[in-house]
Amino acid sequence: MKHIISILMENEAGALSRVAGLFSARAYNIESLTVAPTEDATLSRMTIVTSGSDEVIEQIIKQLNKLIDVVKVLDLNDGRFIERELMLVKVKATGPFRDEMKRMCDIFRGRIIDVADGSYTIELTGSGSKLDAFLEALDKAAILETVRTGASGIGRGDRILKL
Amino acid sequence: MELSGAEIVIRCLQEENVKYVFGYPGGAVLNIYDEIFKQDKFKHILVRHEQAAVHAADAYSRATGEVGVALVTSGPGATNAITGIATAHMDSIPMVVISGQAPTPAIGLDAFQEVDMIGISRPCVKHNFLVKDVKDIAPTIKKAFFIAATGRPGPVVVDIPKDITAHLGAFDYPKSVEMRSYTPILKGHSGQIKKAIKLMLDAKRPMLYTGGGVVLGDASQELIKLARRLGFPITNTLMGLGGYPATDKQFVGMPGMHGTLEANMAMQECDVLVAIGSRFDDRVIGNPQHFYNKNRTIIHVDVDPSSISKRVKVDVPIVGHVQSVLAEMNELLDAETRTPDPVALKAWWTQIEEWRSRNCLNYNRNSDIIKPQYVIEKLWEVTKGEAYVTSDVGQHQMWAAQYYKFDKPRRWINSGGLGTMGVGLPYAMGVQFADPSAKVACVTGEGSIQMNIQELSTCKQFHLPIKVILLNNRYLGMVRQWQQFFYENRYSESYMDSLPDFVKLAESYGHVGMNIEKPADVEGALTEAFNLTDRFVFMNFITDQNENVFPMVPNGKGLSEIILAEDL
């Protein structure tokens, strides 16, 4: 099953490689990984999307906690949470495509953030599955380039991951 | 007053009461070596290869419980240290390894003797640090010792660029360490401990299965008290030998691939298994599907939460320091009037004695050729069971574990997890420094000993009276055994040809060499060697080429699918 794991870690050089190295050394899956400093500059927050059986996820959490630089680990799937990912898509915008792409973008509540003679660049935010659905809905031949940030996640209400 | 980075390194090691640093100099650590030259608070032991420095520091730690310290230069010095670090990591040995690094401005420019030590060592250390500022040296070394020794112990690498050891800075050694990201759990959960006690008292076929955690956690006394109070059978893993006295009647031998029939059958058939500082390793439980038994409840005490339910699902996990948890268990039992069901326990012991009566470690004692098992039995007799025994890896290691009965912890020093050939001699060096007057035997094979044989020179320099017990069968014996059983006798590259004359080799270093070729000479030679209390003796026992290690649970099989020598 897919899990989204949030990690608070010391904002130290090499901390990212410890996490990435752990996942490859123990043959855990990484679907996506994002990391950036938090409002407290000494801490980084990482979101990892992974998948595995309950036993594997339990081991992933334990092994992450064992890393010396890791301060806190939370499996967001243990409760209610929100997941968001940002995607930029460059699409063909010529002839009949030009109106079609604008319509699709509106339906998915995206924004066109760059307009060129033959293309639009669309910004779209949402859960990973919404972004997948948008790409599915487009004519494959119209997609010129995509870039995704990977998921970020946060607990709902008073589920707070903080020191 | 400002000190150089190198002086600060030395002062830190002195503050940690380090007695020995095992190392090898080189360009990137010249500043540090210059400061070593000027001090006499700790002794530097010059080895002949960096791998041996790390192994010796590792063994020093295994024998004493203190943090072992090794010092190597950058580049090849650092890469040579890696096998030693990985060996210590697999067996959770507390160690600090200081490596030199190319000067800060040169890092990343493919400088001479530059290697990314942080990257290379990352998967085989508990933690590592690159020091980027002279003011960080003292706090980093303080943290390194703290991390190495606490929680589940392990090796920590401190990588110091050469220019940092020349920069000047104030020296202020921190008194204590606070790390928000690292707070090892000590005390076990009281509710879980109570639950475990109840299960143990209700057990009909109980079994204690203890590992290296008991030795590393100095919990032997607590374990003995618990086992005697309950009267349960007990097994110690390869890493846990000596945690419970092997000559005691409750001890049923080692479990696992080359464990005894009684230990393995009891592991398989028990109804309550109490795992203490052990980790259900593949060499211990065999096939986990086969090991699974729905009628068995498992209690697992371990300081490392990630060891729990990793390979085997556990019913009652207790995360905590083994010594503290066992002490709490003993307190509860002191206040408890109940004892385990005597009738059930008696019936269980009857069953165990039946397995034990098969005498699975029996071997041909009337052979004209020296049997390796016989050498170990005599070694045990001649040293009255009091020696420190280090071993290399292979058949001889298993025989030493099976036939030398360790009654005390920290006496059996071997590479359990990584299985590193070549550790035996440097391990013996580390142990001899830890206890200079002790009898130290290095049980080895002609394959393993040649992997670090250059250390005969270190032994000469420091007058180490080690006794090398070479069980020389002219084969990479364990490889040959597997090829015999599983590859239809195709002995691919497992012979050992072109061996040196070990006696002459030993003598060329000024040591005593002995060739022993007849069973009748074994005991006399061992006695003679151990009477040479101030000499290094290299004993070359010419042993039976065809001897195999039994019992054996073949790879991928279950513990009850064990093969005994008599089955073949």
XYZ file of C-alpha atoms in Angstrom:
731
model
C 0.000 0.000 0.000
C 1.117 3.574 -0.690
C 2.273 5.558 2.354
C 3.310 9.167 2.764
C 5.963 9.594 5.425
C 6.941 12.949 6.884
C 10.360 13.420 8.424
C 11.826 16.251 10.452
C 15.588 16.126 10.307
C 18.632 18.173 11.178
C 19.385 20.544 8.303
C 22.904 19.163 7.883
C 24.980 18.407 4.814
C 24.599 14.772 3.892
C 21.338 14.207 5.741
C 19.465 13.669 2.474
C 22.002 11.080 1.327
C 21.549 9.150 4.575
C 17.836 8.785 3.895
C 18.272 8.033 0.197
C 21.064 5.581 1.027
C 18.904 3.804 3.604
C 16.131 3.275 1.049
C 18.460 1.866 -1.593
C 20.520 -0.257 0.839
C 17.424 -1.932 2.267
C 15.614 -2.164 -1.065
C 12.676 0.033 -0.047
C 10.672 1.802 -2.753
C 10.763 5.565 -3.195
C 8.043 6.973 -5.444
C 8.978 10.519 -4.661
C 11.040 12.456 -2.172
C 10.939 16.168 -1.463
C 12.944 18.140 1.040
C 13.310 21.789 2.060
C 14.194 23.752 5.186
C 11.382 24.635 7.587
C 10.623 27.933 9.333
C 13.264 26.790 11.827
C 16.392 26.924 9.675
C 18.098 24.149 11.659
C 15.440 21.661 10.551
C 14.509 20.213 7.175
C 11.210 18.600 6.391
C 11.128 15.696 4.020
C 8.146 13.937 2.496
C 8.657 10.461 1.096
C 6.053 8.572 -0.879
C 6.731 4.864 -0.599
C 4.874 1.592 -0.791
C 5.122 -1.777 0.889
C 3.411 -4.271 3.185
C 2.602 -3.228 6.754
C 5.730 -5.037 7.945
C 7.937 -3.179 5.459
C 6.406 0.199 6.345
C 6.979 -0.559 10.053
C 10.636 -1.306 9.315
C 10.976 1.857 7.204
C 9.687 3.985 10.091
C 12.001 2.232 12.580
C 15.036 2.463 10.322
C 14.366 6.164 9.659
C 14.108 6.798 13.392
C 17.453 5.052 13.827
C 19.244 7.590 11.624
C 21.069 9.953 13.944
C 20.055 13.094 11.985
C 16.364 12.240 12.024
C 14.438 14.056 14.755
C 10.859 12.892 14.136
C 9.047 10.578 11.759
C 5.315 10.467 11.065
C 3.437 8.062 8.820
C 0.710 10.383 7.541
C -1.412 7.371 6.610
C -1.893 6.658 10.327
C -4.477 9.467 10.373
C -6.186 12.071 8.231
C -3.944 14.179 6.065
C -3.725 16.384 3.005
C -1.411 15.687 0.097
C -0.432 18.252 -2.523
C 1.902 18.164 -5.467
C 2.775 20.814 -8.033
C 3.143 19.985 -11.734
C 4.191 22.132 -14.675
C 3.108 20.835 -18.081
C 4.123 22.285 -21.406
C 1.522 21.439 -24.044
C 1.062 22.066 -27.719
C -1.234 25.042 -28.253
C -1.666 25.240 -31.998
C -4.839 25.179 -34.113
C -7.672 23.299 -32.401
C -5.362 22.435 -29.452
C -5.215 26.078 -28.375
C -8.839 26.245 -27.168
C -8.921 22.615 -26.050
C -5.933 23.085 -23.735
C -7.428 26.214 -22.170
C -10.664 24.324 -21.483
C -8.895 21.310 -19.939
C -6.811 23.609 -17.809
C -9.953 25.332 -16.496
C -11.725 22.050 -15.780
C -8.793 20.900 -13.635
C -8.432 24.351 -12.044
C -4.948 24.821 -13.444
C -3.381 28.085 -14.532
C -1.621 28.942 -17.736
C 1.577 30.614 -16.609
C 3.417 30.957 -19.898
C 2.058 31.545 -23.371
C 4.143 31.109 -26.476
C 3.269 30.891 -30.157
C 2.944 27.149 -30.222
C 2.621 26.193 -26.560
C 1.138 26.860 -23.142
C 2.753 26.026 -19.831
C 0.152 24.947 -17.306
C 0.590 24.975 -13.545
C -1.502 22.428 -11.682
C -1.647 21.613 -7.995
C -3.378 18.713 -6.293
C -2.991 15.189 -5.069
C -0.783 12.888 -7.109
C -3.841 11.118 -8.464
C -5.401 14.383 -9.669
C -2.217 15.237 -11.566
C -2.217 11.736 -13.053
C -5.838 12.216 -14.100
C -5.021 15.483 -15.858
C -2.228 13.848 -17.878
C -4.571 10.969 -18.710
C -7.161 13.415 -19.979
C -4.756 15.149 -22.358
C -4.040 13.918 -25.834
C -0.606 12.234 -25.460
C 0.596 13.921 -28.629
C -0.065 17.332 -27.067
C 2.242 16.857 -24.087
C 5.660 18.389 -24.748
C 7.188 18.245 -21.275
C 6.185 17.631 -17.674
C 7.852 18.291 -14.343
C 6.454 17.343 -10.929
C 7.665 18.267 -7.451
C 6.680 15.057 -5.734
C 4.123 15.055 -2.951
C 4.146 17.172 0.190
C 1.890 16.131 3.001
C 0.518 17.564 6.236
C -1.821 16.160 8.887
C -5.349 17.534 9.201
C -6.514 19.635 12.155
C -4.416 19.228 15.290
C -2.162 16.514 13.846
C 1.041 18.546 13.958
C 4.596 17.405 13.305
C 6.780 19.806 15.222
C 9.491 19.691 17.870
C 45.340 29.783 24.657
C 44.693 28.517 21.187
C 45.629 25.011 20.129
C 46.028 23.514 16.695
C 43.298 21.203 15.433
C 45.708 18.285 15.785
C 46.407 19.148 19.438
C 42.683 19.392 20.023
C 42.174 15.894 18.576
C 44.790 14.525 20.976
C 43.313 16.379 23.945
C 39.851 15.009 23.119
C 41.154 11.434 23.072
C 42.866 12.065 26.409
C 39.628 13.487 27.843
C 37.898 10.260 26.785
C 40.558 8.289 28.715
C 41.658 6.477 25.583
C 44.540 4.142 26.398
C 45.381 2.807 22.948
C 45.023 4.205 19.455
C 45.575 1.680 16.685
C 46.681 3.326 13.495
C 48.893 3.992 10.538
C 50.272 7.405 9.543
C 50.027 9.169 6.190
C 49.988 12.597 4.617
C 46.585 13.803 5.744
C 47.155 12.873 9.395
C 50.759 14.072 9.746
C 49.738 16.965 11.990
C 47.933 14.557 14.295
C 50.891 12.151 14.328
C 53.206 15.032 15.220
C 51.092 15.684 18.298
C 51.041 11.966 19.150
C 54.838 12.120 19.148
C 54.745 14.876 21.771
C 52.443 13.145 24.256
C 52.519 10.009 26.353
C 49.026 9.766 27.844
C 47.855 7.168 25.363
C 49.866 4.689 23.384
C 49.804 4.483 19.617
C 50.037 0.969 18.163
C 51.495 0.945 14.695
C 49.963 -1.875 12.684
C 51.044 -3.048 9.228
C 47.756 -2.450 7.398
C 44.870 -0.123 8.271
C 42.354 -2.983 8.222
C 44.245 -4.539 11.131
C 44.177 -1.233 13.046
C 40.408 -1.165 12.941
C 40.077 -4.874 13.803
C 42.454 -4.452 16.755
C 40.490 -1.440 18.042
C 37.288 -3.447 17.571
C 38.661 -6.401 19.571
C 39.970 -4.080 22.266
C 36.405 -2.885 22.642
C 34.934 -6.399 22.582
C 37.276 -7.472 25.380
C 36.920 -4.385 27.587
C 33.580 -2.772 26.755
C 35.373 0.536 26.152
C 35.176 2.441 22.873
C 37.956 1.275 20.512
C 39.878 3.949 18.641
C 41.601 3.741 15.261
C 43.389 6.433 13.273
C 44.007 6.224 9.535
C 45.014 8.561 6.768
C 42.877 9.698 3.847
C 42.289 7.838 0.570
C 43.672 4.289 0.706
C 44.069 4.497 4.484
C 40.375 5.214 4.744
C 39.303 2.563 2.221
C 41.499 -0.062 3.902
C 39.675 0.718 7.132
C 36.258 0.032 5.621
C 36.256 -3.771 6.079
C 37.127 -3.268 9.726
C 34.390 -0.685 10.168
C 31.770 -2.864 8.441
C 32.796 -5.805 10.632
C 32.299 -3.747 13.799
C 29.027 -2.335 12.495
C 27.493 -5.759 11.872
C 28.366 -6.838 15.417
C 27.402 -3.483 17.062
C 30.857 -2.722 18.425
C 31.447 0.786 19.809
C 34.344 2.375 18.006
C 35.569 5.790 16.860
C 37.581 5.828 13.657
C 39.360 9.071 12.852
C 40.328 9.424 9.212
C 42.387 12.148 7.591
C 40.925 13.949 4.604
C 42.324 16.099 1.809
C 42.556 19.792 2.774
C 39.179 21.582 2.662
C 39.932 23.695 -0.456
C 40.974 20.527 -2.334
C 37.894 18.430 -1.481
C 35.980 17.461 -4.596
C 38.883 18.220 -6.913
C 40.196 14.636 -7.090
C 43.087 15.619 -4.848
C 45.899 13.203 -4.037
C 44.668 10.500 -1.642
C 41.186 11.976 -1.643
C 38.207 9.693 -1.217
C 34.667 10.529 -0.122
C 34.996 8.751 3.237
C 31.627 10.033 4.442
C 29.960 8.549 1.361
C 31.915 5.307 1.354
C 31.479 4.598 5.052
C 27.863 5.763 5.352
C 26.174 2.354 4.942
C 28.488 0.664 7.466
C 28.668 3.148 10.329
C 26.276 4.101 13.079
C 27.046 7.697 12.128
C 29.787 9.751 10.545
C 30.983 13.351 10.624
C 33.039 15.554 8.346
C 34.671 18.272 10.455
C 34.705 21.563 8.570
C 35.927 23.973 11.224
C 38.539 23.693 13.956
C 35.969 24.822 16.545
C 33.828 21.792 15.689
C 36.524 19.187 16.467
C 35.907 18.861 20.210
C 32.083 18.809 20.105
C 32.187 16.353 17.200
C 34.550 13.920 18.912
C 32.467 14.157 22.088
C 29.359 13.282 20.080
C 31.195 10.490 18.272
C 32.115 8.724 21.528
C 28.604 9.270 22.896
C 26.890 7.877 19.806
C 29.316 4.942 19.528
C 28.793 3.771 23.108
C 25.081 4.367 23.741
C 21.890 2.729 22.505
C 22.746 -0.063 20.123
C 26.496 0.576 19.929
C 28.399 0.920 16.678
C 31.317 2.504 14.875
C 31.427 6.258 14.235
C 33.765 7.835 11.676
C 35.179 11.331 12.152
C 36.717 12.588 8.914
C 39.071 15.553 9.441
C 40.598 17.516 6.541
C 44.305 18.180 6.905
C 44.029 21.988 6.997
C 41.585 21.799 9.905
C 44.218 19.987 11.990
C 46.582 22.932 11.390
C 44.104 25.734 12.138
C 44.137 27.257 15.619
C 41.191 27.306 17.975
C 40.242 27.280 21.633
C 39.913 23.910 23.342
C 36.890 23.316 25.484
C 35.781 19.730 25.821
C 32.026 19.486 26.394
C 31.045 17.835 29.670
C 27.950 16.213 28.249
C 26.035 15.757 25.015
C 22.449 16.719 24.289
C 21.098 15.690 20.896
C 17.432 16.286 20.151
C 17.625 13.755 17.321
C 19.287 10.978 19.337
C 17.886 9.854 22.671
C 18.398 6.114 23.159
C 15.760 4.313 25.176
C 17.145 2.684 28.325
C 14.317 1.426 30.474
C 11.890 -1.123 29.115
C 8.125 -0.610 29.287
C 7.026 -1.882 32.716
C 3.669 -3.166 31.477
C 5.366 -5.209 28.765
C 7.887 -6.585 31.266
C 5.047 -7.678 33.578
C 3.326 -9.344 30.636
C 6.547 -11.169 29.779
C 6.976 -12.415 33.343
C 3.435 -13.779 33.348
C 4.062 -15.607 30.063
C 7.315 -17.067 31.373
C 5.679 -18.297 34.572
C 2.838 -19.877 32.595
C 5.129 -21.520 30.026
C 5.149 -25.290 29.635
C 8.098 -25.503 27.219
C 10.107 -22.309 27.747
C 13.383 -21.403 26.073
C 15.844 -18.572 26.618
C 17.663 -17.474 23.472
C 20.262 -14.783 24.082
C 22.700 -13.012 21.821
C 25.462 -10.456 21.579
C 23.280 -7.856 23.291
C 23.792 -9.615 26.628
C 27.577 -9.475 26.189
C 27.652 -5.889 24.887
C 25.138 -4.778 27.515
C 27.142 -6.363 30.363
C 24.008 -8.214 31.421
C 25.531 -11.607 32.079
C 24.981 -11.560 35.844
C 21.350 -10.536 35.431
C 20.845 -13.257 32.829
C 22.340 -15.949 35.060
C 20.077 -14.882 37.915
C 16.996 -14.974 35.685
C 17.827 -18.343 34.130
C 18.573 -19.987 37.492
C 15.443 -18.565 39.105
C 13.271 -19.959 36.306
C 15.211 -23.159 35.577
C 14.741 -22.728 31.825
C 17.002 -24.173 29.140
C 19.195 -21.518 27.570
C 21.068 -21.133 24.317
C 23.609 -18.420 23.377
C 24.127 -17.402 19.771
C 27.567 -17.212 18.201
C 27.748 -13.564 19.306
C 26.340 -14.335 22.726
C 28.672 -17.155 23.789
C 29.917 -16.652 27.329
C 26.819 -14.626 28.209
C 25.745 -17.708 30.163
C 28.311 -20.241 31.435
C 28.690 -22.989 28.837
C 29.599 -25.586 31.460
C 26.293 -25.067 33.283
C 23.721 -27.856 32.898
C 20.975 -25.448 31.781
C 23.085 -24.460 28.785
C 22.142 -26.454 25.692
C 24.804 -25.132 23.317
C 24.714 -22.745 20.407
C 21.674 -22.570 18.089
C 21.588 -22.202 14.335
C 23.247 -23.504 11.226
C 25.962 -25.283 13.221
C 24.141 -25.321 16.530
C 23.419 -28.349 18.656
C 20.441 -30.623 18.063
C 19.086 -29.841 21.521
C 19.331 -26.051 21.066
C 17.730 -26.092 17.640
C 14.942 -28.508 18.531
C 14.155 -26.553 21.688
C 14.058 -23.286 19.678
C 11.624 -24.918 17.280
C 9.409 -26.780 19.756
C 9.191 -24.369 22.695
C 5.927 -22.642 23.576
C 7.485 -19.462 24.977
C 10.677 -18.185 23.391
C 12.441 -15.388 25.236
C 14.847 -13.628 22.873
C 17.241 -11.339 24.713
C 19.695 -9.153 22.771
C 19.479 -11.460 19.803
C 18.080 -10.708 16.359
C 16.693 -13.873 14.714
C 19.562 -13.863 12.221
C 19.256 -16.119 9.155
C 22.168 -18.223 10.442
C 20.296 -18.704 13.733
C 16.692 -19.489 12.795
C 17.146 -20.849 9.289
C 14.102 -20.495 7.080
C 11.679 -18.028 8.767
C 8.602 -19.738 7.274
C 9.720 -23.047 8.731
C 10.634 -21.370 12.013
C 7.109 -19.971 12.380
C 5.093 -21.906 14.931
C 1.564 -20.761 15.766
C 1.731 -22.410 19.197
C 4.760 -20.408 20.232
C 4.736 -16.974 21.892
C 7.813 -14.825 21.390
C 9.095 -12.236 23.841
C 11.882 -10.065 22.461
C 14.078 -7.734 24.512
C 16.336 -5.468 22.454
C 17.770 -1.972 22.683
C 17.159 -1.425 18.970
C 13.463 -1.162 18.011
C 14.312 -1.969 14.384
C 15.610 -5.394 15.447
C 12.146 -6.274 16.696
C 9.728 -7.917 14.240
C 12.299 -7.524 11.440
C 12.568 -11.177 10.401
C 10.157 -12.808 12.819
C 6.892 -11.372 14.132
C 7.136 -10.894 17.883
C 4.260 -11.065 20.375
C 5.730 -9.131 23.308
C 8.331 -6.566 22.235
C 10.366 -4.886 24.974
C 12.613 -2.054 23.807
C 15.270 -1.234 26.355
C 18.773 -1.823 27.574
C 19.078 -5.555 28.198
C 20.742 -5.124 31.571
C 18.031 -2.781 32.829
C 15.180 -4.953 31.528
C 16.648 -8.163 32.999
C 17.221 -6.435 36.347
C 13.574 -5.337 36.372
C 12.473 -8.882 35.498
C 14.551 -10.240 38.376
C 13.011 -7.718 40.785
C 9.527 -8.795 39.772
C 10.460 -12.436 40.167
C 11.984 -11.765 43.605
C 8.581 -10.452 44.706
C 6.744 -13.342 43.036
C 5.993 -16.554 44.902
C 4.925 -18.558 41.858
C 7.356 -20.731 39.945
C 6.897 -22.217 36.489
C 4.811 -25.418 36.411
C 7.297 -28.005 37.785
C 5.637 -30.995 36.105
C 5.607 -29.384 32.668
C 9.145 -28.116 33.065
C 10.363 -31.564 34.102
C 8.727 -33.147 31.070
C 10.316 -30.492 28.834
C 13.742 -31.147 30.332
C 13.245 -34.886 29.781
C 12.616 -34.152 26.115
C 15.690 -31.903 25.929
C 17.865 -34.521 27.621
C 16.687 -37.024 25.028
C 17.904 -34.711 22.263
C 21.087 -34.038 24.216
C 21.745 -37.784 24.579
C 22.243 -37.983 20.808
C 25.600 -36.347 21.589
C 25.545 -34.363 18.350
C 29.049 -32.960 18.803
C 30.620 -36.406 18.976
C 33.436 -37.110 16.510
C 35.975 -39.838 15.841
C 38.429 -39.674 18.714
C 40.459 -42.654 17.482
C 41.682 -41.060 14.270
C 45.362 -41.249 13.268
C 45.018 -37.803 11.775
C 44.523 -34.767 13.992
C 40.849 -33.914 14.240
C 40.294 -30.151 14.471
C 37.664 -30.622 17.177
C 40.241 -32.459 19.285
C 42.622 -29.501 19.103
C 39.928 -27.151 20.415
C 38.953 -29.544 23.213
C 42.577 -29.776 24.291
C 42.977 -26.006 23.976
C 40.082 -25.647 26.406
C 41.651 -28.115 28.826
C 45.156 -26.684 28.659
C 43.938 -23.111 29.139
C 41.453 -24.279 31.830
C 38.708 -22.532 29.871
C 40.118 -19.154 30.844
C 41.686 -17.981 27.595
C 40.457 -15.273 25.334
C 39.812 -17.011 22.034
C 39.731 -15.012 18.840
C 38.898 -16.694 15.588
C 38.845 -16.073 11.902
C 35.975 -17.188 9.718
C 35.200 -20.666 8.455
C 35.140 -24.205 9.775
C 37.694 -23.500 12.506
C 35.454 -20.679 13.789
C 32.517 -23.051 14.175
C 34.637 -25.697 15.883
C 36.027 -23.121 18.296
C 32.479 -21.960 19.073
C 31.229 -25.532 19.533
C 34.084 -27.087 21.511
C 35.564 -24.274 23.607
C 33.193 -23.866 26.514
C 33.073 -20.169 27.347
C 32.032 -19.516 30.915
C 32.525 -15.763 30.853
C 31.433 -12.981 28.518
C 33.903 -11.030 26.355
C 36.211 -14.056 26.029
C 35.039 -15.186 22.600
C 36.013 -12.624 19.974
C 34.913 -13.294 16.394
C 33.288 -11.685 13.382
C 29.725 -12.975 13.572
C 27.683 -10.745 11.297
C 30.025 -9.806 8.481
C 32.060 -13.021 8.664
C 35.351 -11.327 7.892
C 38.252 -13.650 7.150
C 41.479 -12.134 8.451
C 40.189 -10.738 11.751
C 41.751 -13.404 13.963
C 45.300 -12.134 14.336
C 44.488 -8.405 14.689
C 41.671 -9.363 17.089
C 44.208 -11.251 19.204
C 46.427 -8.154 19.223
C 43.602 -5.918 20.425
C 42.717 -8.414 23.158
C 46.310 -8.832 24.302
C 46.660 -5.044 24.681
C 43.404 -5.001 26.648
C 44.680 -7.678 29.029
C 48.469 -8.004 28.691
C 48.830 -10.952 31.082
C 45.924 -12.962 29.649
C 46.207 -16.147 27.635
C 45.122 -15.239 24.120
C 44.567 -17.910 21.475
C 43.872 -17.100 17.843
C 42.087 -20.051 16.265
C 42.492 -19.752 12.532
C 42.745 -21.503 9.187
C 45.474 -21.336 6.594
C 43.170 -19.282 4.376
C 42.185 -16.706 6.969
C 45.570 -16.250 8.614
C 47.081 -15.227 5.282
C 44.592 -12.385 4.982
C 46.344 -10.348 7.677
C 49.581 -12.253 8.190
C 51.617 -9.041 7.927
C 50.601 -8.429 11.545
C 53.198 -10.971 12.693
C 55.440 -7.936 12.483
C 53.262 -5.833 14.824
C 53.232 -8.752 17.267
C 57.022 -8.805 17.145
C 57.338 -5.077 17.752
C 55.049 -5.090 20.784
C 56.138 -8.508 22.165
C 52.610 -9.886 22.150
C 52.604 -13.449 23.549
C 49.667 -14.594 21.380
C 49.268 -18.281 20.532
C 48.145 -18.913 16.973
C 46.238 -22.191 16.692
C 46.272 -22.848 12.965
C 43.979 -25.716 11.974
C 45.668 -26.363 8.677
C 43.620 -28.609 6.367
C 44.959 -27.208 3.088
C 41.430 -26.228 2.060
C 39.130 -23.280 2.391
C 37.257 -25.724 4.555
C 33.811 -24.174 4.788
C 33.752 -23.494 1.057
C 34.872 -27.053 0.409
C 32.190 -28.399 2.751
C 29.433 -26.541 0.857
C 30.885 -27.684 -2.454
C 30.860 -31.262 -1.189
C 27.241 -31.059 -0.021
C 25.645 -28.759 -2.555
C 27.901 -28.737 -5.642
C 28.573 -32.469 -6.116
C 32.189 -32.348 -4.945
C 33.252 -29.759 -7.496
C 35.954 -28.129 -5.378
C 36.187 -24.925 -7.337
C 39.175 -22.862 -6.135
C 38.801 -24.000 -2.543
C 42.189 -25.680 -2.134
C 45.034 -23.796 -0.514
C 48.192 -24.550 -2.391
C 51.678 -23.072 -2.181
C 51.465 -22.527 1.549
C 54.496 -21.049 3.263
C 56.484 -23.006 5.814
C 54.618 -21.437 8.730
C 57.289 -22.409 11.251
C 60.023 -20.690 9.268
C 57.750 -17.748 8.614
C 57.083 -17.323 12.332
C 60.766 -17.754 13.118
C 61.732 -15.130 10.571
C 59.824 -12.640 12.740
C 61.557 -13.941 15.848
C 58.517 -15.925 16.979
C 58.349 -19.573 17.991
C 56.960 -21.924 15.361
C 55.681 -25.459 15.865
C 54.463 -28.131 13.477
C 52.091 -30.666 15.059
C 51.158 -33.643 12.927
C 50.064 -36.397 15.336
C 47.078 -36.490 17.674
C 49.337 -37.713 20.487
C 51.409 -34.528 20.259
C 48.522 -32.054 20.465
C 48.225 -31.713 24.230
C 51.963 -31.607 24.885
C 52.510 -28.966 22.235
C 49.698 -26.785 23.583
C 51.061 -27.082 27.116
C 54.543 -26.190 25.925
C 53.247 -23.213 23.942
C 51.200 -21.763 26.784
C 54.136 -22.238 29.140
C 56.066 -19.840 26.904
C 54.189 -16.997 28.564
C 56.302 -14.249 27.045
C 56.563 -15.590 23.502
C 54.404 -15.482 20.412
C 53.902 -19.083 19.311
C 52.642 -20.056 15.884
C 51.230 -23.596 16.073
C 50.633 -25.274 12.735
C 48.309 -28.242 13.324
C 48.066 -30.490 10.267
C 44.441 -31.590 10.503
C 42.066 -33.950 8.722
C 41.310 -32.536 5.267
C 37.909 -34.167 5.032
C 36.422 -33.161 8.356
C 33.114 -31.290 8.160
C 31.257 -29.119 10.640
C 28.235 -30.846 12.139
C 25.449 -30.519 13.010
C 24.340 -28.535 9.979
C 21.065 -26.888 9.061
C 21.407 -26.426 5.287
C 20.806 -22.931 3.950
C 17.077 -22.263 3.514
C 16.033 -25.211 5.688
C 14.351 -25.200 9.079
C 15.980 -25.835 12.445
C 14.423 -29.283 12.825
C 15.755 -30.285 9.386
C 19.188 -30.494 10.971
C 21.764 -32.970 9.677
C 23.963 -34.789 12.180
C 27.327 -36.373 11.419
C 25.823 -39.813 12.097
C 23.144 -39.237 9.426
C 25.704 -39.376 6.635
